[in-house]
Amino acid sequence: MWVLSASGCRWLGAAGSLAVAVGGWAAGTLPVRGGWGLWEPHGSALTLAGALLAYLGLTLLVAAWWRYGVLLARGARDGVLTTLAWWTGPLLLAPPLYSKDVYSYIAQGAMVLEGHDVYGGGPSVLGPGDLGADAAASVGGHWTDTPAPYGPAFLVLAQLVVRATGGEIVPAVLGMRLLAVAALALIVWAVRGLGGGRGGPEGALWLAALNPLLLIHVIGGMHNDGLMIGLMLAGVLLAVRGRWVLGCVLVGLAMMIKSPAAVALLFIGVMIARRDGGGARGLAKGLVLPGLVAGAVAAVATLLAGTGFGWLRTQSVAGTIHTALSLSSDLGLGLGLLLGDDPDPVKALVQNLGLLLAFVLVLVLAWRAWRGLLDPVPALGLSLVGLVALSPMVQPWYLLWGTAVVASVAWRGRAGQVLTVLSAALVYETALDGRTPWYGFVVAGVVLAGGLVWTRRDPWGEGTSPPLRPLARAAD
């Protein structure tokens, strides 16, 4: 049937993306004020119609993406970049979708310009006459009074957007979306450079860039995770090519967007150690030098940004906000309620144990990569997936951290297939207006269960990672 062909998938996915965008104009995360008459709240009937249209569109997009990936896994060849343009285009002029975080970004950029300490308070410090006041009024829930957990490099970009747009919501949101598109372009470049492993770069781009989880949360929701992933992947690509110093510079910049990118330094260190023969000298070099380079980048970026080193103390603020996807937070809260009246101490203990277990997992994967039992790039991807699974705060789009890395070299492996299922399920966890309704978890559970059955009945037939690639001698 035509609809099951690659071209049919392209059209079906584009129709789904368009439906999501159109639905967003009625039921997206619209600003409280400052929408210029374009992005304004509507009556309940139109809002419901928009939400239903977007829900249908999202399902079409997921179905088209899933079928497209199956075709690529079976050897089909198609213009994935063309498909990416078709699916991304409808989202470019849409209001913020699935999250209010972009309003926080704009408000935080305005806070710096207005002379406020972005690491000492939240967007609520902005007064009615300040830049970004409209964005601050639209910030969601806990984030109104929460200091920025982001590095100074991202705050510089947010400042530039606010300065260029005067803090007006519509142009500022579109400015942030330009950054998201730039992040997508960087991800595409890095994934193509890493080659995708068996099956080639088309399939890698399908899982890493064409992924509906990325499209709705990085392009639609403009989450800065896209920039972190793009810079981190670009740094890994340069390290694989032997240019590890420049690679560590890019990873350092990625850390100055969001700190989890620092995990990549350990695996770049593994590459350096293996290139030096895996001995004690190479191991010492690999453990020390990437951190020194990235640390220098972080220090310089902080000094140039002028925002201070407050980001060092705000990395844990997100963990104070409970998210239902965090297994350690859920378990800790449940045990705390069973054991006493105040669940917080038990919850904090379980969260810390989760982080400790994640640390051990990362070290085990790095050791296996150093011993030559696992390629360092997919080992990095699996480490990031494990870190997300065991973190005290988990959002659906966090899965993209590791998914993009695994996809870039091993998309056809069992890990890639499981990440495909998780991506398809997690798109339903968040509603178009940023809420996390109960029915989203139900639909996500149904998709997850069905997808796992599919992985058993129709495995793509490859291991977790490609064979170890010969590593180039360091060029830096």
Short mmCIF file of C-alpha atoms in Angstrom, two decimals:
data_model
loop_
_atom_site.label_atom_id
_atom_site.label_comp_id
_atom_site.label_asym_id
_atom_site.label_seq_id
_atom_site.Cartn_x
_atom_site.Cartn_y
_atom_site.Cartn_z
CA MET A 1 0.00 0.00 0.00
CA TRP A 2 1.14 3.56 -0.73
CA VAL A 3 0.71 4.71 2.85
CA LEU A 4 3.16 2.02 3.99
CA SER A 5 5.90 3.16 1.58
CA ALA A 6 8.67 5.59 2.51
CA SER A 7 7.05 8.43 0.57
CA GLY A 8 3.71 7.63 2.17
CA CYS A 9 5.32 7.83 5.60
CA ARG A 10 6.77 11.22 4.70
CA TRP A 11 3.34 12.59 3.79
CA LEU A 12 1.64 10.98 6.78
CA GLY A 13 4.20 12.35 9.21
CA ALA A 14 4.00 15.82 7.67
CA ALA A 15 0.21 15.75 8.08
CA GLY A 16 0.65 14.72 11.70
CA SER A 17 3.17 17.47 12.37
CA LEU A 18 0.86 20.03 10.78
CA ALA A 19 -2.04 18.84 12.95
CA VAL A 20 0.12 19.21 16.07
CA ALA A 21 1.09 22.75 15.05
CA VAL A 22 -2.47 23.81 14.22
CA GLY A 23 -3.75 22.28 17.44
CA GLY A 24 -1.07 24.19 19.30
CA TRP A 25 -2.48 27.53 18.19
CA ALA A 26 -5.61 26.68 20.19
CA ALA A 27 -4.33 24.44 22.97
CA GLY A 28 -0.54 24.86 23.26
CA THR A 29 1.31 26.44 26.17
CA LEU A 30 0.04 29.89 25.30
CA PRO A 31 1.38 32.93 27.19
CA VAL A 32 -0.69 34.58 29.90
CA ARG A 33 -0.22 37.89 28.12
CA GLY A 34 1.86 39.37 25.32
CA GLY A 35 0.71 37.02 22.59
CA TRP A 36 0.09 39.88 20.13
CA GLY A 37 -3.36 38.51 19.41
CA LEU A 38 -1.74 35.50 17.72
CA TRP A 39 -1.15 33.23 20.69
CA GLU A 40 -4.11 33.93 22.91
CA PRO A 41 -6.20 31.58 25.08
CA HIS A 42 -9.48 30.56 23.47
CA GLY A 43 -12.78 29.17 24.68
CA SER A 44 -12.95 25.70 26.15
CA ALA A 45 -14.60 24.19 23.06
CA LEU A 46 -11.86 25.41 20.69
CA THR A 47 -9.17 24.44 23.18
CA LEU A 48 -10.55 20.90 23.40
CA ALA A 49 -10.79 20.66 19.61
CA GLY A 50 -7.19 21.82 19.27
CA ALA A 51 -5.99 19.31 21.85
CA LEU A 52 -7.80 16.44 20.13
CA LEU A 53 -6.45 17.50 16.73
CA ALA A 54 -2.91 17.62 18.10
CA TYR A 55 -3.35 14.23 19.79
CA LEU A 56 -4.44 12.71 16.49
CA GLY A 57 -1.58 14.42 14.69
CA LEU A 58 0.96 13.16 17.22
CA THR A 59 -0.31 9.61 16.73
CA LEU A 60 0.00 9.94 12.94
CA LEU A 61 3.52 11.28 13.38
CA VAL A 62 4.55 8.40 15.66
CA ALA A 63 2.99 5.79 13.36
CA ALA A 64 4.70 7.27 10.30
CA TRP A 65 8.05 7.45 12.11
CA TRP A 66 7.81 3.88 13.37
CA ARG A 67 6.94 2.49 9.94
CA TYR A 68 9.65 4.61 8.31
CA GLY A 69 12.24 3.15 10.68
CA VAL A 70 11.14 -0.41 9.96
CA LEU A 71 11.59 0.26 6.24
CA LEU A 72 15.08 1.67 6.81
CA ALA A 73 16.00 -1.29 9.00
CA ARG A 74 14.93 -3.62 6.20
CA GLY A 75 17.25 -1.91 3.75
CA ALA A 76 15.10 0.84 2.20
CA ARG A 77 16.91 3.99 1.11
CA ASP A 78 15.20 7.34 1.27
CA GLY A 79 15.98 11.04 1.72
CA VAL A 80 15.77 11.26 5.51
CA LEU A 81 16.86 14.90 5.50
CA THR A 82 13.99 15.72 3.15
CA THR A 83 11.59 13.96 5.47
CA LEU A 84 13.09 15.85 8.42
CA ALA A 85 12.41 19.16 6.67
CA TRP A 86 8.82 18.16 5.94
CA TRP A 87 8.16 17.13 9.53
CA THR A 88 9.95 20.07 11.11
CA GLY A 89 8.52 22.83 8.89
CA PRO A 90 4.98 22.97 10.34
CA LEU A 91 6.34 23.38 13.88
CA LEU A 92 8.52 26.42 13.19
CA LEU A 93 5.84 29.12 13.60
CA ALA A 94 3.76 27.31 16.21
CA PRO A 95 3.46 28.68 19.75
CA PRO A 96 5.35 26.82 22.49
CA LEU A 97 4.21 23.20 22.63
CA TYR A 98 4.21 20.64 25.46
CA SER A 99 6.14 22.84 27.90
CA LYS A 100 6.39 26.34 29.41
CA ASP A 101 10.16 26.13 29.83
CA VAL A 102 10.85 28.56 27.00
CA TYR A 103 9.22 31.31 29.07
CA SER A 104 11.74 30.54 31.84
CA TYR A 105 14.58 30.81 29.32
CA ILE A 106 13.40 34.21 28.12
CA ALA A 107 12.81 35.45 31.66
CA GLN A 108 16.24 34.26 32.80
CA GLY A 109 17.91 36.05 29.90
CA ALA A 110 16.00 39.19 30.87
CA MET A 111 17.01 38.79 34.52
CA VAL A 112 20.69 38.98 33.57
CA LEU A 113 20.10 42.06 31.43
CA GLU A 114 18.15 43.69 34.26
CA GLY A 115 20.97 43.03 36.73
CA HIS A 116 19.35 40.26 38.76
CA ASP A 117 21.24 37.23 40.04
CA VAL A 118 19.80 34.43 37.93
CA TYR A 119 21.35 31.86 40.29
CA GLY A 120 19.92 33.51 43.40
CA GLY A 121 16.25 33.81 42.48
CA GLY A 122 13.60 32.95 39.93
CA PRO A 123 11.71 34.87 37.22
CA SER A 124 9.28 36.25 39.82
CA VAL A 125 11.87 38.96 40.63
CA LEU A 126 11.05 40.69 37.33
CA GLY A 127 8.73 43.64 37.83
CA PRO A 128 5.92 44.79 35.50
CA GLY A 129 8.18 47.28 33.72
CA ASP A 130 11.18 44.96 33.30
CA LEU A 131 12.26 43.19 30.16
CA GLY A 132 10.76 39.73 30.04
CA ALA A 133 7.94 40.54 32.47
CA ASP A 134 5.34 38.93 30.18
CA ALA A 135 7.47 35.80 29.88
CA ALA A 136 7.93 35.68 33.67
CA ALA A 137 4.16 35.83 34.12
CA SER A 138 3.82 32.76 31.89
CA VAL A 139 6.44 30.62 33.65
CA GLY A 140 4.95 27.42 34.97
CA GLY A 141 4.53 26.29 38.58
CA HIS A 142 7.64 25.71 40.67
CA TRP A 143 9.95 27.39 38.18
CA THR A 144 8.62 30.87 39.02
CA ASP A 145 10.86 31.08 42.09
CA THR A 146 13.51 28.53 41.10
CA PRO A 147 17.06 29.71 40.25
CA ALA A 148 18.40 28.78 36.82
CA PRO A 149 20.01 25.32 36.72
CA TYR A 150 21.65 26.14 33.38
CA GLY A 151 25.20 27.15 32.59
CA PRO A 152 26.33 30.65 31.59
CA ALA A 153 26.74 29.78 27.90
CA PHE A 154 23.01 29.21 27.59
CA LEU A 155 22.22 32.36 29.54
CA VAL A 156 24.35 34.36 27.09
CA LEU A 157 22.27 32.97 24.22
CA ALA A 158 19.05 33.77 26.09
CA GLN A 159 20.31 37.31 26.68
CA LEU A 160 21.03 37.76 22.99
CA VAL A 161 17.50 36.69 22.09
CA VAL A 162 15.94 39.00 24.68
CA ARG A 163 18.13 41.92 23.64
CA ALA A 164 17.31 41.41 19.96
CA THR A 165 13.56 41.10 20.54
CA GLY A 166 13.07 43.49 23.44
CA GLY A 167 11.70 40.60 25.47
CA GLU A 168 8.45 40.56 23.48
CA ILE A 169 7.08 37.06 23.77
CA VAL A 170 6.27 36.19 20.15
CA PRO A 171 9.59 37.25 18.58
CA ALA A 172 11.53 35.99 21.61
CA VAL A 173 9.93 32.55 21.34
CA LEU A 174 10.70 32.45 17.62
CA GLY A 175 14.27 33.49 18.42
CA MET A 176 14.58 30.58 20.84
CA ARG A 177 13.18 28.32 18.15
CA LEU A 178 15.97 29.44 15.81
CA LEU A 179 18.42 28.19 18.46
CA ALA A 180 16.54 24.88 18.53
CA VAL A 181 16.80 24.57 14.75
CA ALA A 182 20.53 25.31 14.97
CA ALA A 183 20.80 22.56 17.59
CA LEU A 184 18.98 20.15 15.27
CA ALA A 185 21.37 21.03 12.43
CA LEU A 186 24.35 20.35 14.71
CA ILE A 187 22.90 16.99 15.75
CA VAL A 188 22.39 16.06 12.09
CA TRP A 189 25.98 17.01 11.23
CA ALA A 190 27.45 15.03 14.11
CA VAL A 191 25.28 11.95 13.56
CA ARG A 192 26.15 11.85 9.87
CA GLY A 193 29.83 12.17 10.74
CA LEU A 194 29.67 9.29 13.20
CA GLY A 195 28.12 7.19 10.45
CA GLY A 196 25.33 5.27 12.16
CA GLY A 197 27.13 1.92 12.36
CA ARG A 198 25.61 -0.94 10.39
CA GLY A 199 22.67 0.35 8.38
CA GLY A 200 24.30 3.69 7.67
CA PRO A 201 23.58 7.30 8.62
CA GLU A 202 20.00 7.38 7.31
CA GLY A 203 18.77 5.10 10.05
CA ALA A 204 20.86 6.94 12.62
CA LEU A 205 19.24 10.23 11.60
CA TRP A 206 15.84 8.55 11.79
CA LEU A 207 16.31 7.65 15.47
CA ALA A 208 18.37 10.66 16.55
CA ALA A 209 16.88 13.60 14.62
CA LEU A 210 13.58 12.50 13.08
CA ASN A 211 12.47 11.13 16.45
CA PRO A 212 9.03 12.59 17.39
CA LEU A 213 10.26 12.98 20.97
CA LEU A 214 12.91 15.39 19.67
CA LEU A 215 10.60 17.15 17.22
CA ILE A 216 7.92 18.00 19.77
CA HIS A 217 10.20 18.83 22.70
CA VAL A 218 13.27 20.39 21.05
CA ILE A 219 11.62 22.10 18.07
CA GLY A 220 8.08 22.42 19.47
CA GLY A 221 9.06 22.99 23.12
CA MET A 222 12.50 24.56 22.46
CA HIS A 223 14.20 22.73 25.32
CA ASN A 224 17.88 23.57 25.59
CA ASP A 225 18.69 19.85 25.81
CA GLY A 226 18.94 20.01 22.01
CA LEU A 227 21.88 22.42 22.22
CA MET A 228 23.56 20.29 24.87
CA ILE A 229 23.16 17.15 22.75
CA GLY A 230 24.37 18.86 19.57
CA LEU A 231 27.53 20.28 21.14
CA MET A 232 28.25 17.04 23.01
CA LEU A 233 27.83 14.90 19.89
CA ALA A 234 29.99 17.28 17.85
CA GLY A 235 32.68 17.04 20.51
CA VAL A 236 32.53 13.24 20.48
CA LEU A 237 32.79 13.21 16.69
CA LEU A 238 35.92 15.36 16.78
CA ALA A 239 37.42 13.13 19.46
CA VAL A 240 36.73 10.03 17.36
CA ARG A 241 38.55 11.76 14.49
CA GLY A 242 41.57 12.35 16.75
CA ARG A 243 40.92 16.05 17.50
CA TRP A 244 40.21 15.49 21.17
CA VAL A 245 41.24 18.94 22.45
CA LEU A 246 38.70 20.71 20.24
CA GLY A 247 36.22 17.97 21.06
CA CYS A 248 36.64 18.65 24.78
CA VAL A 249 36.16 22.37 24.12
CA LEU A 250 32.76 21.62 22.57
CA VAL A 251 31.85 19.27 25.41
CA GLY A 252 32.85 22.03 27.84
CA LEU A 253 30.45 24.37 26.07
CA ALA A 254 27.77 21.68 26.22
CA MET A 255 28.34 21.50 29.98
CA MET A 256 27.75 25.25 30.09
CA ILE A 257 24.30 24.56 28.64
CA LYS A 258 23.44 21.60 30.91
CA SER A 259 25.86 19.75 33.16
CA PRO A 260 25.11 16.07 32.22
CA ALA A 261 27.24 16.55 29.10
CA ALA A 262 30.25 16.16 31.42
CA VAL A 263 29.79 12.37 31.20
CA ALA A 264 31.17 12.56 27.65
CA LEU A 265 34.56 13.66 29.00
CA LEU A 266 35.09 10.27 30.64
CA PHE A 267 34.55 8.43 27.36
CA ILE A 268 36.71 10.85 25.40
CA GLY A 269 39.33 10.04 28.04
CA VAL A 270 38.82 6.35 27.26
CA MET A 271 39.48 7.08 23.57
CA ILE A 272 42.68 8.92 24.48
CA ALA A 273 43.86 6.08 26.73
CA ARG A 274 43.19 3.46 24.06
CA ARG A 275 45.04 5.45 21.42
CA ASP A 276 48.06 5.50 23.74
CA GLY A 277 47.98 1.73 24.05
CA GLY A 278 45.82 1.46 27.15
CA GLY A 279 48.77 1.60 29.58
CA ALA A 280 49.12 3.60 32.80
CA ARG A 281 50.44 6.67 31.00
CA GLY A 282 47.59 6.69 28.52
CA LEU A 283 45.06 6.08 31.29
CA ALA A 284 46.39 8.99 33.36
CA LYS A 285 46.32 11.22 30.29
CA GLY A 286 42.75 10.20 29.49
CA LEU A 287 41.54 10.76 33.04
CA VAL A 288 43.12 14.18 33.51
CA LEU A 289 43.41 16.10 30.24
CA PRO A 290 39.75 16.17 29.04
CA GLY A 291 38.66 17.50 32.43
CA LEU A 292 41.35 20.17 32.38
CA VAL A 293 40.34 21.38 28.92
CA ALA A 294 36.61 21.39 29.68
CA GLY A 295 37.21 22.98 33.09
CA ALA A 296 39.17 25.79 31.47
CA VAL A 297 36.34 26.32 28.98
CA ALA A 298 33.80 26.43 31.82
CA ALA A 299 35.86 28.96 33.77
CA VAL A 300 36.41 31.23 30.77
CA ALA A 301 32.77 31.00 29.71
CA THR A 302 31.65 31.91 33.23
CA LEU A 303 33.98 34.90 33.45
CA LEU A 304 33.04 36.19 30.00
CA ALA A 305 29.31 35.76 30.66
CA GLY A 306 29.55 37.78 33.86
CA THR A 307 26.89 35.67 35.58
CA GLY A 308 29.18 34.33 38.29
CA PHE A 309 29.80 30.77 39.41
CA GLY A 310 26.40 30.35 41.00
CA TRP A 311 25.61 27.58 38.50
CA LEU A 312 27.81 25.30 40.62
CA ARG A 313 25.30 25.42 43.48
CA THR A 314 22.09 25.28 41.42
CA GLN A 315 22.70 21.95 39.68
CA SER A 316 20.58 20.14 42.25
CA VAL A 317 17.58 22.48 42.28
CA ALA A 318 15.71 20.45 39.67
CA GLY A 319 15.87 17.43 41.95
CA THR A 320 13.65 19.22 44.46
CA ILE A 321 10.76 19.09 41.97
CA HIS A 322 9.04 15.71 41.93
CA THR A 323 8.44 14.13 38.53
CA ALA A 324 6.52 10.90 38.16
CA LEU A 325 9.04 9.47 35.69
CA SER A 326 11.81 9.42 38.31
CA LEU A 327 11.94 5.89 39.70
CA SER A 328 14.15 6.87 42.62
CA SER A 329 11.88 9.76 43.60
CA ASP A 330 8.75 7.62 43.36
CA LEU A 331 10.31 4.79 45.36
CA GLY A 332 11.73 7.18 47.94
CA LEU A 333 8.42 8.99 48.38
CA GLY A 334 6.53 5.71 48.72
CA LEU A 335 8.96 4.32 51.31
CA GLY A 336 8.99 7.62 53.16
CA LEU A 337 5.22 7.67 53.47
CA LEU A 338 5.24 4.09 54.74
CA LEU A 339 7.97 4.66 57.33
CA GLY A 340 6.95 8.00 58.82
CA ASP A 341 5.11 11.28 58.68
CA ASP A 342 7.91 13.13 56.89
CA PRO A 343 8.90 11.32 53.69
CA ASP A 344 11.57 13.82 52.63
CA PRO A 345 14.62 12.30 54.41
CA VAL A 346 13.89 8.82 53.05
CA LYS A 347 13.16 10.22 49.61
CA ALA A 348 16.47 12.12 49.59
CA LEU A 349 18.34 8.99 50.68
CA VAL A 350 16.84 6.88 47.89
CA GLN A 351 17.53 9.62 45.35
CA ASN A 352 21.18 9.75 46.41
CA LEU A 353 21.43 5.96 46.22
CA GLY A 354 20.05 6.17 42.69
CA LEU A 355 22.72 8.69 41.73
CA LEU A 356 25.39 6.48 43.31
CA LEU A 357 24.16 3.49 41.31
CA ALA A 358 24.22 5.63 38.14
CA PHE A 359 27.82 6.64 38.93
CA VAL A 360 28.81 2.99 39.33
CA LEU A 361 27.07 2.08 36.05
CA VAL A 362 28.95 4.82 34.19
CA LEU A 363 32.27 3.62 35.62
CA VAL A 364 31.53 0.00 34.66
CA LEU A 365 30.70 0.99 31.08
CA ALA A 366 33.82 3.18 30.87
CA TRP A 367 35.97 0.32 32.18
CA ARG A 368 34.52 -2.06 29.61
CA ALA A 369 35.20 0.49 26.87
CA TRP A 370 38.78 0.95 28.09
CA ARG A 371 39.32 -2.82 28.07
CA GLY A 372 38.11 -2.95 24.47
CA LEU A 373 34.92 -4.87 25.27
CA LEU A 374 32.61 -2.06 24.15
CA ASP A 375 32.90 0.85 21.75
CA PRO A 376 33.23 4.12 23.74
CA VAL A 377 30.49 5.96 21.82
CA PRO A 378 27.57 3.58 22.47
CA ALA A 379 28.96 3.11 25.99
CA LEU A 380 28.51 6.86 26.47
CA GLY A 381 24.96 6.63 25.14
CA LEU A 382 24.06 3.78 27.48
CA SER A 383 25.64 5.69 30.38
CA LEU A 384 23.44 8.69 29.71
CA VAL A 385 20.34 6.50 29.48
CA GLY A 386 21.25 4.92 32.81
CA LEU A 387 21.89 8.32 34.37
CA VAL A 388 18.45 9.51 33.29
CA ALA A 389 16.73 6.37 34.56
CA LEU A 390 18.30 6.76 38.01
CA SER A 391 18.09 10.55 38.36
CA PRO A 392 15.95 12.32 40.97
CA MET A 393 14.21 14.32 38.24
CA VAL A 394 13.28 12.84 34.86
CA GLN A 395 11.48 14.52 31.98
CA PRO A 396 10.49 12.65 28.78
CA TRP A 397 12.95 14.52 26.58
CA TYR A 398 15.89 13.55 28.84
CA LEU A 399 15.83 10.19 27.07
CA LEU A 400 17.19 12.01 24.02
CA TRP A 401 20.57 12.53 25.73
CA GLY A 402 21.55 8.91 25.33
CA THR A 403 19.28 8.05 22.41
CA ALA A 404 21.04 10.45 20.05
CA VAL A 405 24.44 9.03 21.00
CA VAL A 406 23.41 5.38 20.66
CA ALA A 407 21.65 6.14 17.37
CA SER A 408 24.75 7.76 15.90
CA VAL A 409 26.69 4.47 15.88
CA ALA A 410 24.34 1.62 16.76
CA TRP A 411 20.76 2.47 15.83
CA ARG A 412 20.02 -1.05 14.58
CA GLY A 413 21.16 -2.75 17.77
CA ARG A 414 18.84 -4.04 20.45
CA ALA A 415 19.47 -0.92 22.50
CA GLY A 416 18.40 1.24 19.55
CA GLN A 417 15.23 -0.76 19.13
CA VAL A 418 14.33 -0.45 22.82
CA LEU A 419 15.04 3.31 22.72
CA THR A 420 12.71 3.52 19.72
CA VAL A 421 9.91 2.02 21.81
CA LEU A 422 10.63 4.29 24.78
CA SER A 423 10.67 7.36 22.53
CA ALA A 424 7.32 6.44 20.98
CA ALA A 425 5.79 5.89 24.42
CA LEU A 426 7.13 9.01 26.12
CA VAL A 427 5.70 11.43 23.55
CA TYR A 428 2.30 10.77 25.14
CA GLU A 429 3.36 11.50 28.73
CA THR A 430 3.03 15.28 28.34
CA ALA A 431 -0.08 17.08 27.11
CA LEU A 432 0.05 19.88 24.54
CA ASP A 433 -0.38 22.53 27.25
CA GLY A 434 2.52 21.15 29.33
CA ARG A 435 0.48 19.20 31.88
CA THR A 436 1.11 15.53 32.66
CA PRO A 437 -2.43 14.05 32.83
CA TRP A 438 -3.10 10.51 34.04
CA TYR A 439 -4.31 9.36 30.63
CA GLY A 440 -0.94 10.27 29.13
CA PHE A 441 0.70 7.64 31.34
CA VAL A 442 -1.95 5.11 30.35
CA VAL A 443 -1.38 5.63 26.62
CA ALA A 444 2.40 5.62 27.13
CA GLY A 445 2.10 2.31 29.01
CA VAL A 446 0.04 0.75 26.21
CA VAL A 447 2.56 1.89 23.56
CA LEU A 448 5.45 0.67 25.71
CA ALA A 449 3.92 -2.77 26.21
CA GLY A 450 3.04 -3.15 22.54
CA GLY A 451 6.47 -1.94 21.48
CA LEU A 452 8.33 -4.36 23.72
CA VAL A 453 6.30 -7.23 22.28
CA TRP A 454 7.30 -5.98 18.82
CA THR A 455 11.00 -6.00 19.73
CA ARG A 456 10.74 -9.68 20.64
CA ARG A 457 8.79 -10.69 17.55
CA ASP A 458 10.65 -8.56 15.02
CA PRO A 459 14.24 -7.99 16.26
CA TRP A 460 16.51 -6.12 13.92
CA GLY A 461 19.13 -8.78 14.51
CA GLU A 462 22.18 -6.93 15.73
CA GLY A 463 23.99 -6.63 19.03
CA THR A 464 24.06 -3.64 21.33
CA SER A 465 26.93 -1.94 19.55
CA PRO A 466 28.92 -2.17 16.34
CA PRO A 467 32.32 -3.79 16.24
CA LEU A 468 35.07 -1.69 17.75
CA ARG A 469 36.33 0.81 15.25
CA PRO A 470 40.04 1.54 14.85
CA LEU A 471 40.78 4.76 16.70
CA ALA A 472 42.75 7.46 14.97
CA ARG A 473 45.91 8.75 16.57
CA ALA A 474 45.35 12.00 18.43
CA ALA A 475 45.76 15.00 16.16
CA ASP A 476 45.79 17.60 18.91
#
